[in-house]
Structure formats: structure tokens, C-alpha cells
Amino acid sequence: VQLVESGGGLAQPGGSLTLSCAASKFAFSNYLMSWFRQAPGKERELVAVITGAGGATNYADSVVGRFTISRDNGKNALYLRMNSLKPEDTATYYCAKNRRFDKYYYSFRLDEYPDWGQGTQVTVSS
């Protein structure tokens, strides 16, 4: 399994960023994929999930209405569009692959992710 995030950087409050995750070495379309984030001194937070087939998504309360998770199974790519960014969105963002081989599987559990990317830093500041 290989997961490589990109697209992080510095954004102003109210601004937008789109994160990407390039996946390889596994059957991408058959797995629930997620974005997590971790800020310094805080626990890792599950931000958004999307089923393998792409038909179902869910979000943490802190990002509902501002972030959108999507995927392109033809490109083995996962995305996170982040709008209306706030300073509290500052964190390292990780994409992660769920452990279950099932394109329709849905879960919002934090403990089902054995595979992670290296992370990309997002900083929201004026």
C-alpha cells in the first residue's frame, strides 16, 4: 500500500485548499478511504470518509458544510476540498485506507485504518 498526500500549504482564513492523495499498490476502488488530521498537542481526528464506490460520505461536525471529500477511482485518487478555512483547521492532514475489502462498506470508526500516508501540512493564518 502506498498513499501520498499533496496540496497542503498556507491559506488565509476564509480561503480554500484542495488536498490530493495518490493511492497505489492496492485495489483502491474496493476500500473506504478517509482523511484524518492532527494538530500539535491534539489527538488525531477523523475528518471525512467516502465509500469505495463513492456513494456515501460523512464528515466530522467541525467541517460539515465546509469540506468535501471525493474520489476518482479511475485515477486512484482521493481528494479533500476545504473551503471557508479557519485557523483551527491548521493541522497535518493524512489520507488513510480502511482495513475492510468491500466497496460498499461504511464506517466512521477511527480504529480501522492500518495504512496511512506521510501527511501534508495545512496552515491557516493571516
PDB file of C-alpha atoms in Angstrom:
ATOM      1  CA  VAL A   1       0.000   0.000   0.000  1.00  0.00           C
ATOM      2  CA  GLN A   2       1.241   3.449  -0.917  1.00  0.00           C
ATOM      3  CA  LEU A   3      -0.534   6.712  -0.106  1.00  0.00           C
ATOM      4  CA  VAL A   4       0.998  10.072  -0.977  1.00  0.00           C
ATOM      5  CA  GLU A   5      -0.685  13.321   0.013  1.00  0.00           C
ATOM      6  CA  SER A   6      -0.139  16.688  -1.620  1.00  0.00           C
ATOM      7  CA  GLY A   7      -1.735  20.107  -1.825  1.00  0.00           C
ATOM      8  CA  GLY A   8      -1.136  21.433   1.660  1.00  0.00           C
ATOM      9  CA  GLY A   9       0.244  24.863   2.348  1.00  0.00           C
ATOM     10  CA  LEU A  10      -0.557  28.249   3.795  1.00  0.00           C
ATOM     11  CA  ALA A  11      -4.053  29.693   3.405  1.00  0.00           C
ATOM     12  CA  GLN A  12      -5.751  32.765   4.792  1.00  0.00           C
ATOM     13  CA  PRO A  13      -8.844  32.473   6.963  1.00  0.00           C
ATOM     14  CA  GLY A  14     -11.818  32.128   4.660  1.00  0.00           C
ATOM     15  CA  GLY A  15      -9.648  30.719   1.922  1.00  0.00           C
ATOM     16  CA  SER A  16      -9.635  27.341   0.208  1.00  0.00           C
ATOM     17  CA  LEU A  17      -7.286  24.457  -0.447  1.00  0.00           C
ATOM     18  CA  THR A  18      -7.655  21.112  -2.150  1.00  0.00           C
ATOM     19  CA  LEU A  19      -5.700  18.147  -0.870  1.00  0.00           C
ATOM     20  CA  SER A  20      -4.958  15.124  -3.030  1.00  0.00           C
ATOM     21  CA  CYS A  21      -3.914  11.606  -2.159  1.00  0.00           C
ATOM     22  CA  ALA A  22      -2.364   9.360  -4.798  1.00  0.00           C
ATOM     23  CA  ALA A  23      -3.000   5.711  -3.974  1.00  0.00           C
ATOM     24  CA  SER A  24      -1.161   2.701  -5.378  1.00  0.00           C
ATOM     25  CA  LYS A  25      -0.336  -0.947  -4.813  1.00  0.00           C
ATOM     26  CA  PHE A  26      -3.847  -1.959  -3.793  1.00  0.00           C
ATOM     27  CA  ALA A  27      -7.346  -2.216  -5.282  1.00  0.00           C
ATOM     28  CA  PHE A  28      -8.311   1.363  -4.498  1.00  0.00           C
ATOM     29  CA  SER A  29     -11.969   1.241  -5.567  1.00  0.00           C
ATOM     30  CA  ASN A  30     -12.719  -1.536  -3.090  1.00  0.00           C
ATOM     31  CA  TYR A  31     -11.837   0.380   0.046  1.00  0.00           C
ATOM     32  CA  LEU A  32     -13.396   3.001   2.250  1.00  0.00           C
ATOM     33  CA  MET A  33     -10.973   5.935   2.310  1.00  0.00           C
ATOM     34  CA  SER A  34     -10.694   8.742   4.797  1.00  0.00           C
ATOM     35  CA  TRP A  35      -8.984  11.964   5.677  1.00  0.00           C
ATOM     36  CA  PHE A  36      -7.690  12.486   9.188  1.00  0.00           C
ATOM     37  CA  ARG A  37      -5.925  15.470  10.722  1.00  0.00           C
ATOM     38  CA  GLN A  38      -3.759  16.062  13.731  1.00  0.00           C
ATOM     39  CA  ALA A  39      -2.844  19.392  15.255  1.00  0.00           C
ATOM     40  CA  PRO A  40       0.098  19.789  17.643  1.00  0.00           C
ATOM     41  CA  GLY A  41      -0.815  18.598  21.113  1.00  0.00           C
ATOM     42  CA  LYS A  42      -4.156  17.177  19.988  1.00  0.00           C
ATOM     43  CA  GLU A  43      -5.461  13.727  19.177  1.00  0.00           C
ATOM     44  CA  ARG A  44      -5.854  12.612  15.585  1.00  0.00           C
ATOM     45  CA  GLU A  45      -9.329  13.487  14.280  1.00  0.00           C
ATOM     46  CA  LEU A  46     -11.327  11.686  11.601  1.00  0.00           C
ATOM     47  CA  VAL A  47     -12.380  14.447   9.212  1.00  0.00           C
ATOM     48  CA  ALA A  48     -14.208  12.726   6.352  1.00  0.00           C
ATOM     49  CA  VAL A  49     -14.885   9.300   4.863  1.00  0.00           C
ATOM     50  CA  ILE A  50     -16.031   8.048   1.461  1.00  0.00           C
ATOM     51  CA  THR A  51     -17.038   4.549   0.474  1.00  0.00           C
ATOM     52  CA  GLY A  52     -15.132   2.648  -2.183  1.00  0.00           C
ATOM     53  CA  ALA A  53     -17.964   3.017  -4.655  1.00  0.00           C
ATOM     54  CA  GLY A  54     -18.156   6.707  -3.790  1.00  0.00           C
ATOM     55  CA  GLY A  55     -21.840   6.661  -2.984  1.00  0.00           C
ATOM     56  CA  ALA A  56     -21.658   7.628   0.669  1.00  0.00           C
ATOM     57  CA  THR A  57     -19.713  10.238   2.578  1.00  0.00           C
ATOM     58  CA  ASN A  58     -19.661  11.585   6.101  1.00  0.00           C
ATOM     59  CA  TYR A  59     -17.905  14.372   7.932  1.00  0.00           C
ATOM     60  CA  ALA A  60     -16.844  15.465  11.376  1.00  0.00           C
ATOM     61  CA  ASP A  61     -19.141  18.108  12.827  1.00  0.00           C
ATOM     62  CA  SER A  62     -16.258  20.586  12.779  1.00  0.00           C
ATOM     63  CA  VAL A  63     -16.054  20.570   8.966  1.00  0.00           C
ATOM     64  CA  VAL A  64     -19.624  19.902   7.808  1.00  0.00           C
ATOM     65  CA  GLY A  65     -20.648  22.343   5.092  1.00  0.00           C
ATOM     66  CA  ARG A  66     -17.069  23.488   4.509  1.00  0.00           C
ATOM     67  CA  PHE A  67     -15.130  20.367   3.415  1.00  0.00           C
ATOM     68  CA  THR A  68     -15.949  17.929   0.614  1.00  0.00           C
ATOM     69  CA  ILE A  69     -14.376  14.512   0.194  1.00  0.00           C
ATOM     70  CA  SER A  70     -14.346  12.900  -3.245  1.00  0.00           C
ATOM     71  CA  ARG A  71     -12.511  10.236  -5.179  1.00  0.00           C
ATOM     72  CA  ASP A  72     -11.655   9.301  -8.740  1.00  0.00           C
ATOM     73  CA  ASN A  73     -11.351   5.533  -8.901  1.00  0.00           C
ATOM     74  CA  GLY A  74     -10.086   5.681 -12.461  1.00  0.00           C
ATOM     75  CA  LYS A  75      -7.112   7.708 -11.259  1.00  0.00           C
ATOM     76  CA  ASN A  76      -6.707   6.015  -7.863  1.00  0.00           C
ATOM     77  CA  ALA A  77      -7.018   9.417  -6.257  1.00  0.00           C
ATOM     78  CA  LEU A  78      -8.686  10.806  -3.152  1.00  0.00           C
ATOM     79  CA  TYR A  79      -9.418  14.495  -2.639  1.00  0.00           C
ATOM     80  CA  LEU A  80     -10.435  16.876   0.113  1.00  0.00           C
ATOM     81  CA  ARG A  81     -11.755  20.270  -0.916  1.00  0.00           C
ATOM     82  CA  MET A  82     -11.544  22.666   2.018  1.00  0.00           C
ATOM     83  CA  ASN A  83     -13.477  25.936   1.887  1.00  0.00           C
ATOM     84  CA  SER A  84     -14.027  28.695   4.439  1.00  0.00           C
ATOM     85  CA  LEU A  85     -10.857  27.687   6.224  1.00  0.00           C
ATOM     86  CA  LYS A  86     -10.394  28.644   9.863  1.00  0.00           C
ATOM     87  CA  PRO A  87      -7.244  28.893  11.968  1.00  0.00           C
ATOM     88  CA  GLU A  88      -8.439  25.835  13.886  1.00  0.00           C
ATOM     89  CA  ASP A  89      -8.174  23.804  10.676  1.00  0.00           C
ATOM     90  CA  THR A  90      -4.393  24.089  10.968  1.00  0.00           C
ATOM     91  CA  ALA A  91      -3.036  20.552  11.197  1.00  0.00           C
ATOM     92  CA  THR A  92      -1.223  17.811   9.362  1.00  0.00           C
ATOM     93  CA  TYR A  93      -3.712  16.043   7.104  1.00  0.00           C
ATOM     94  CA  TYR A  94      -3.449  12.341   6.341  1.00  0.00           C
ATOM     95  CA  CYS A  95      -5.251  10.071   3.955  1.00  0.00           C
ATOM     96  CA  ALA A  96      -5.882   6.556   5.177  1.00  0.00           C
ATOM     97  CA  LYS A  97      -7.128   3.250   3.815  1.00  0.00           C
ATOM     98  CA  ASN A  98      -9.699   1.211   5.736  1.00  0.00           C
ATOM     99  CA  ARG A  99      -8.857  -2.383   6.544  1.00  0.00           C
ATOM    100  CA  ARG A 100     -12.005  -3.927   5.032  1.00  0.00           C
ATOM    101  CA  PHE A 101     -12.142  -5.073   1.382  1.00  0.00           C
ATOM    102  CA  ASP A 102     -15.705  -4.010   0.473  1.00  0.00           C
ATOM    103  CA  LYS A 103     -16.586  -1.150  -1.873  1.00  0.00           C
ATOM    104  CA  TYR A 104     -19.873  -0.549  -0.082  1.00  0.00           C
ATOM    105  CA  TYR A 105     -18.564  -0.706   3.445  1.00  0.00           C
ATOM    106  CA  TYR A 106     -19.236   2.365   5.535  1.00  0.00           C
ATOM    107  CA  SER A 107     -17.881   3.211   8.967  1.00  0.00           C
ATOM    108  CA  PHE A 108     -16.904   6.272  10.978  1.00  0.00           C
ATOM    109  CA  ARG A 109     -14.700   4.380  13.416  1.00  0.00           C
ATOM    110  CA  LEU A 110     -11.215   5.685  13.988  1.00  0.00           C
ATOM    111  CA  ASP A 111      -9.618   2.327  14.703  1.00  0.00           C
ATOM    112  CA  GLU A 112      -9.986   0.633  11.303  1.00  0.00           C
ATOM    113  CA  TYR A 113      -7.070   2.181   9.425  1.00  0.00           C
ATOM    114  CA  PRO A 114      -3.813   0.250   9.201  1.00  0.00           C
ATOM    115  CA  ASP A 115      -2.431   2.202   6.232  1.00  0.00           C
ATOM    116  CA  TRP A 116      -1.543   5.908   6.176  1.00  0.00           C
ATOM    117  CA  GLY A 117       0.202   8.456   4.038  1.00  0.00           C
ATOM    118  CA  GLN A 118       3.018  10.645   5.308  1.00  0.00           C
ATOM    119  CA  GLY A 119       0.776  13.687   5.732  1.00  0.00           C
ATOM    120  CA  THR A 120       0.615  17.186   4.304  1.00  0.00           C
ATOM    121  CA  GLN A 121       0.696  20.332   6.420  1.00  0.00           C
ATOM    122  CA  VAL A 122      -2.132  22.855   6.255  1.00  0.00           C
ATOM    123  CA  THR A 123      -1.668  26.179   7.989  1.00  0.00           C
ATOM    124  CA  VAL A 124      -4.453  28.738   8.150  1.00  0.00           C
ATOM    125  CA  SER A 125      -3.235  32.133   9.205  1.00  0.00           C
ATOM    126  CA  SER A 126      -3.418  35.769   8.189  1.00  0.00           C
TER     127      SER A 126
END
